[in-house]
Amino acid sequence: MESKDIEKDIDQIKKTQTLVENKTKDFIKTEILKAERNLFLGKIISIFIGYVGITLWLNAIRATASLWFVWVLIVIQFLLYFSIFSLSYTRALVIGLNKKLGFIFFVVLAVLGRVNNWELFIIPLLLVVMFIFSAKNNNVSDEKNICLRI
């Protein structure tokens, strides 16, 4: 009789332990997803604000500033512009987009954005779409997936 009670207790302990491990993994995964999403949002918003700021400043001083300073600002503007697309590409890979298809898609968007002020439409649309997909994402990046292997 005692051995049956002991076996029941052991089974109950194992079930409880498994339940606690699953809840712990779910909690860690949720926190990692929140941290990754918030880091992406912070980076992309910072880059976007920098891009808009440099663009507006460049448009204001282009006629009066020295040529070398204007070119430095143009280089910084291009770096920020392409950083928006490269950061979105890396986030899209974490979400689950195919590497080749995603690369082609983001290169096409980056090139189209430079045509006749289309960046006024493409960049905000890209940001909104990436924010939505990032919020719906349930995949942890490969580098953070190590934390889930407890």
mmCIF file of C-alpha atoms in Angstrom:
data_model
loop_
_atom_site.group_PDB
_atom_site.id
_atom_site.type_symbol
_atom_site.label_atom_id
_atom_site.label_comp_id
_atom_site.label_asym_id
_atom_site.label_seq_id
_atom_site.Cartn_x
_atom_site.Cartn_y
_atom_site.Cartn_z
ATOM 1 C CA MET A 1 0.000 0.000 0.000
ATOM 2 C CA GLU A 2 2.775 2.369 0.874
ATOM 3 C CA SER A 3 4.650 1.690 -2.367
ATOM 4 C CA LYS A 4 1.556 2.647 -4.397
ATOM 5 C CA ASP A 5 1.239 5.888 -2.440
ATOM 6 C CA ILE A 6 4.925 6.596 -2.964
ATOM 7 C CA GLU A 7 4.600 5.921 -6.717
ATOM 8 C CA LYS A 8 1.570 8.246 -6.860
ATOM 9 C CA ASP A 9 3.521 10.924 -5.030
ATOM 10 C CA ILE A 10 6.496 10.505 -7.378
ATOM 11 C CA ASP A 11 4.201 10.737 -10.427
ATOM 12 C CA GLN A 12 2.548 13.838 -8.985
ATOM 13 C CA ILE A 13 5.956 15.438 -8.322
ATOM 14 C CA LYS A 14 7.089 14.673 -11.889
ATOM 15 C CA LYS A 15 3.897 16.171 -13.333
ATOM 16 C CA THR A 16 4.278 19.275 -11.190
ATOM 17 C CA GLN A 17 7.937 19.594 -12.146
ATOM 18 C CA THR A 18 7.087 19.300 -15.859
ATOM 19 C CA LEU A 19 4.320 21.874 -15.484
ATOM 20 C CA VAL A 20 6.664 24.295 -13.724
ATOM 21 C CA GLU A 21 9.361 23.788 -16.387
ATOM 22 C CA ASN A 22 6.848 24.460 -19.179
ATOM 23 C CA LYS A 23 5.549 27.601 -17.470
ATOM 24 C CA THR A 24 9.113 28.781 -16.889
ATOM 25 C CA LYS A 25 10.003 28.246 -20.552
ATOM 26 C CA ASP A 26 6.843 30.067 -21.646
ATOM 27 C CA PHE A 27 7.636 32.971 -19.330
ATOM 28 C CA ILE A 28 11.244 33.205 -20.546
ATOM 29 C CA LYS A 29 10.125 33.012 -24.186
ATOM 30 C CA THR A 30 7.544 35.748 -23.637
ATOM 31 C CA GLU A 31 10.113 38.007 -21.978
ATOM 32 C CA ILE A 32 12.680 37.379 -24.731
ATOM 33 C CA LEU A 33 10.062 38.178 -27.389
ATOM 34 C CA LYS A 34 9.153 41.409 -25.577
ATOM 35 C CA ALA A 35 12.806 42.398 -25.267
ATOM 36 C CA GLU A 36 13.529 41.668 -28.939
ATOM 37 C CA ARG A 37 10.444 43.565 -30.064
ATOM 38 C CA ASN A 38 11.228 46.570 -27.874
ATOM 39 C CA LEU A 39 14.854 46.593 -29.024
ATOM 40 C CA PHE A 40 13.747 46.524 -32.658
ATOM 41 C CA LEU A 41 11.202 49.291 -32.099
ATOM 42 C CA GLY A 42 13.773 51.432 -30.312
ATOM 43 C CA LYS A 43 16.392 50.952 -33.019
ATOM 44 C CA ILE A 44 14.058 51.545 -35.951
ATOM 45 C CA ILE A 45 12.429 54.615 -34.398
ATOM 46 C CA SER A 46 15.850 56.086 -33.536
ATOM 47 C CA ILE A 47 17.121 55.509 -37.056
ATOM 48 C CA PHE A 48 13.914 56.938 -38.544
ATOM 49 C CA ILE A 49 14.094 60.072 -36.386
ATOM 50 C CA GLY A 50 17.763 60.487 -37.320
ATOM 51 C CA TYR A 51 16.948 60.072 -41.011
ATOM 52 C CA VAL A 52 14.104 62.594 -40.901
ATOM 53 C CA GLY A 53 16.215 65.038 -38.902
ATOM 54 C CA ILE A 54 19.205 64.818 -41.253
ATOM 55 C CA THR A 55 16.913 65.104 -44.291
ATOM 56 C CA LEU A 56 15.162 68.200 -42.993
ATOM 57 C CA TRP A 57 18.462 69.779 -41.909
ATOM 58 C CA LEU A 58 20.040 68.963 -45.253
ATOM 59 C CA ASN A 59 17.134 70.502 -47.150
ATOM 60 C CA ALA A 60 17.374 73.653 -45.033
ATOM 61 C CA ILE A 61 21.132 74.240 -45.417
ATOM 62 C CA ARG A 62 21.842 72.744 -48.840
ATOM 63 C CA ALA A 63 22.027 76.104 -50.653
ATOM 64 C CA THR A 64 24.126 77.943 -48.074
ATOM 65 C CA ALA A 65 26.456 75.330 -46.530
ATOM 66 C CA SER A 66 29.858 74.386 -47.842
ATOM 67 C CA LEU A 67 29.984 71.522 -50.300
ATOM 68 C CA TRP A 68 32.053 69.162 -48.154
ATOM 69 C CA PHE A 69 29.603 69.505 -45.236
ATOM 70 C CA VAL A 70 26.613 68.834 -47.486
ATOM 71 C CA TRP A 71 28.286 65.683 -48.834
ATOM 72 C CA VAL A 72 29.020 64.436 -45.324
ATOM 73 C CA LEU A 73 25.353 64.889 -44.446
ATOM 74 C CA ILE A 74 24.290 63.148 -47.655
ATOM 75 C CA VAL A 75 26.464 60.132 -46.796
ATOM 76 C CA ILE A 76 24.999 60.022 -43.277
ATOM 77 C CA GLN A 77 21.496 60.319 -44.756
ATOM 78 C CA PHE A 78 22.109 57.372 -47.103
ATOM 79 C CA LEU A 79 23.541 55.278 -44.277
ATOM 80 C CA LEU A 80 20.474 55.948 -42.147
ATOM 81 C CA TYR A 81 18.160 55.311 -45.103
ATOM 82 C CA PHE A 82 19.668 51.913 -45.868
ATOM 83 C CA SER A 83 19.886 51.104 -42.137
ATOM 84 C CA ILE A 84 16.091 51.271 -41.987
ATOM 85 C CA PHE A 85 15.851 48.569 -44.650
ATOM 86 C CA SER A 86 18.689 46.402 -43.345
ATOM 87 C CA LEU A 87 17.286 46.434 -39.811
ATOM 88 C CA SER A 88 13.830 45.601 -41.151
ATOM 89 C CA TYR A 89 15.366 42.779 -43.212
ATOM 90 C CA THR A 90 17.081 41.232 -40.182
ATOM 91 C CA ARG A 91 13.871 41.477 -38.177
ATOM 92 C CA ALA A 92 11.919 39.900 -41.042
ATOM 93 C CA LEU A 93 14.355 36.980 -41.005
ATOM 94 C CA VAL A 94 13.644 36.442 -37.297
ATOM 95 C CA ILE A 95 9.919 36.556 -38.027
ATOM 96 C CA GLY A 96 10.384 33.822 -40.627
ATOM 97 C CA LEU A 97 10.785 35.425 -44.045
ATOM 98 C CA ASN A 98 12.825 33.523 -46.631
ATOM 99 C CA LYS A 99 16.392 34.915 -46.919
ATOM 100 C CA LYS A 100 16.522 35.261 -50.699
ATOM 101 C CA LEU A 101 12.967 36.495 -51.114
ATOM 102 C CA GLY A 102 13.380 38.934 -48.236
ATOM 103 C CA PHE A 103 16.658 40.290 -49.585
ATOM 104 C CA ILE A 104 15.158 40.905 -53.014
ATOM 105 C CA PHE A 105 12.032 42.453 -51.481
ATOM 106 C CA PHE A 106 13.932 44.886 -49.255
ATOM 107 C CA VAL A 107 16.416 45.856 -51.984
ATOM 108 C CA VAL A 108 13.512 46.615 -54.339
ATOM 109 C CA LEU A 109 11.836 48.680 -51.627
ATOM 110 C CA ALA A 110 15.053 50.581 -50.917
ATOM 111 C CA VAL A 111 15.588 51.365 -54.597
ATOM 112 C CA LEU A 112 11.949 52.338 -55.159
ATOM 113 C CA GLY A 113 12.088 54.598 -52.128
ATOM 114 C CA ARG A 114 14.737 56.727 -53.827
ATOM 115 C CA VAL A 115 12.478 57.374 -56.855
ATOM 116 C CA ASN A 116 10.598 60.714 -56.900
ATOM 117 C CA ASN A 117 10.096 61.057 -53.124
ATOM 118 C CA TRP A 118 8.462 57.632 -52.817
ATOM 119 C CA GLU A 119 10.287 57.322 -49.507
ATOM 120 C CA LEU A 120 7.500 59.471 -48.063
ATOM 121 C CA PHE A 121 5.185 56.526 -48.731
ATOM 122 C CA ILE A 122 7.497 53.499 -48.540
ATOM 123 C CA ILE A 123 9.281 54.160 -45.242
ATOM 124 C CA PRO A 124 6.155 54.828 -43.120
ATOM 125 C CA LEU A 125 4.405 51.862 -44.727
ATOM 126 C CA LEU A 126 7.428 49.658 -44.050
ATOM 127 C CA LEU A 127 7.547 50.817 -40.431
ATOM 128 C CA VAL A 128 3.856 50.133 -39.853
ATOM 129 C CA VAL A 129 4.040 46.687 -41.475
ATOM 130 C CA MET A 130 7.182 45.764 -39.523
ATOM 131 C CA PHE A 131 5.606 46.970 -36.252
ATOM 132 C CA ILE A 132 2.535 44.800 -36.892
ATOM 133 C CA PHE A 133 4.542 41.718 -37.882
ATOM 134 C CA SER A 134 6.900 42.259 -34.979
ATOM 135 C CA ALA A 135 3.985 42.431 -32.543
ATOM 136 C CA LYS A 136 2.511 39.201 -33.950
ATOM 137 C CA ASN A 137 5.865 37.386 -33.946
ATOM 138 C CA ASN A 138 6.223 34.228 -31.852
ATOM 139 C CA ASN A 139 9.688 33.224 -33.074
ATOM 140 C CA VAL A 140 12.753 33.841 -30.951
ATOM 141 C CA SER A 141 15.928 34.780 -32.801
ATOM 142 C CA ASP A 142 18.634 32.135 -33.089
ATOM 143 C CA GLU A 143 21.021 34.028 -30.826
ATOM 144 C CA LYS A 144 18.419 34.297 -28.051
ATOM 145 C CA ASN A 145 17.133 30.736 -28.544
ATOM 146 C CA ILE A 146 19.984 29.493 -26.338
ATOM 147 C CA CYS A 147 18.173 30.910 -23.307
ATOM 148 C CA LEU A 148 15.262 28.537 -23.930
ATOM 149 C CA ARG A 149 17.419 25.409 -23.738
ATOM 150 C CA ILE A 150 17.145 24.840 -20.026
#
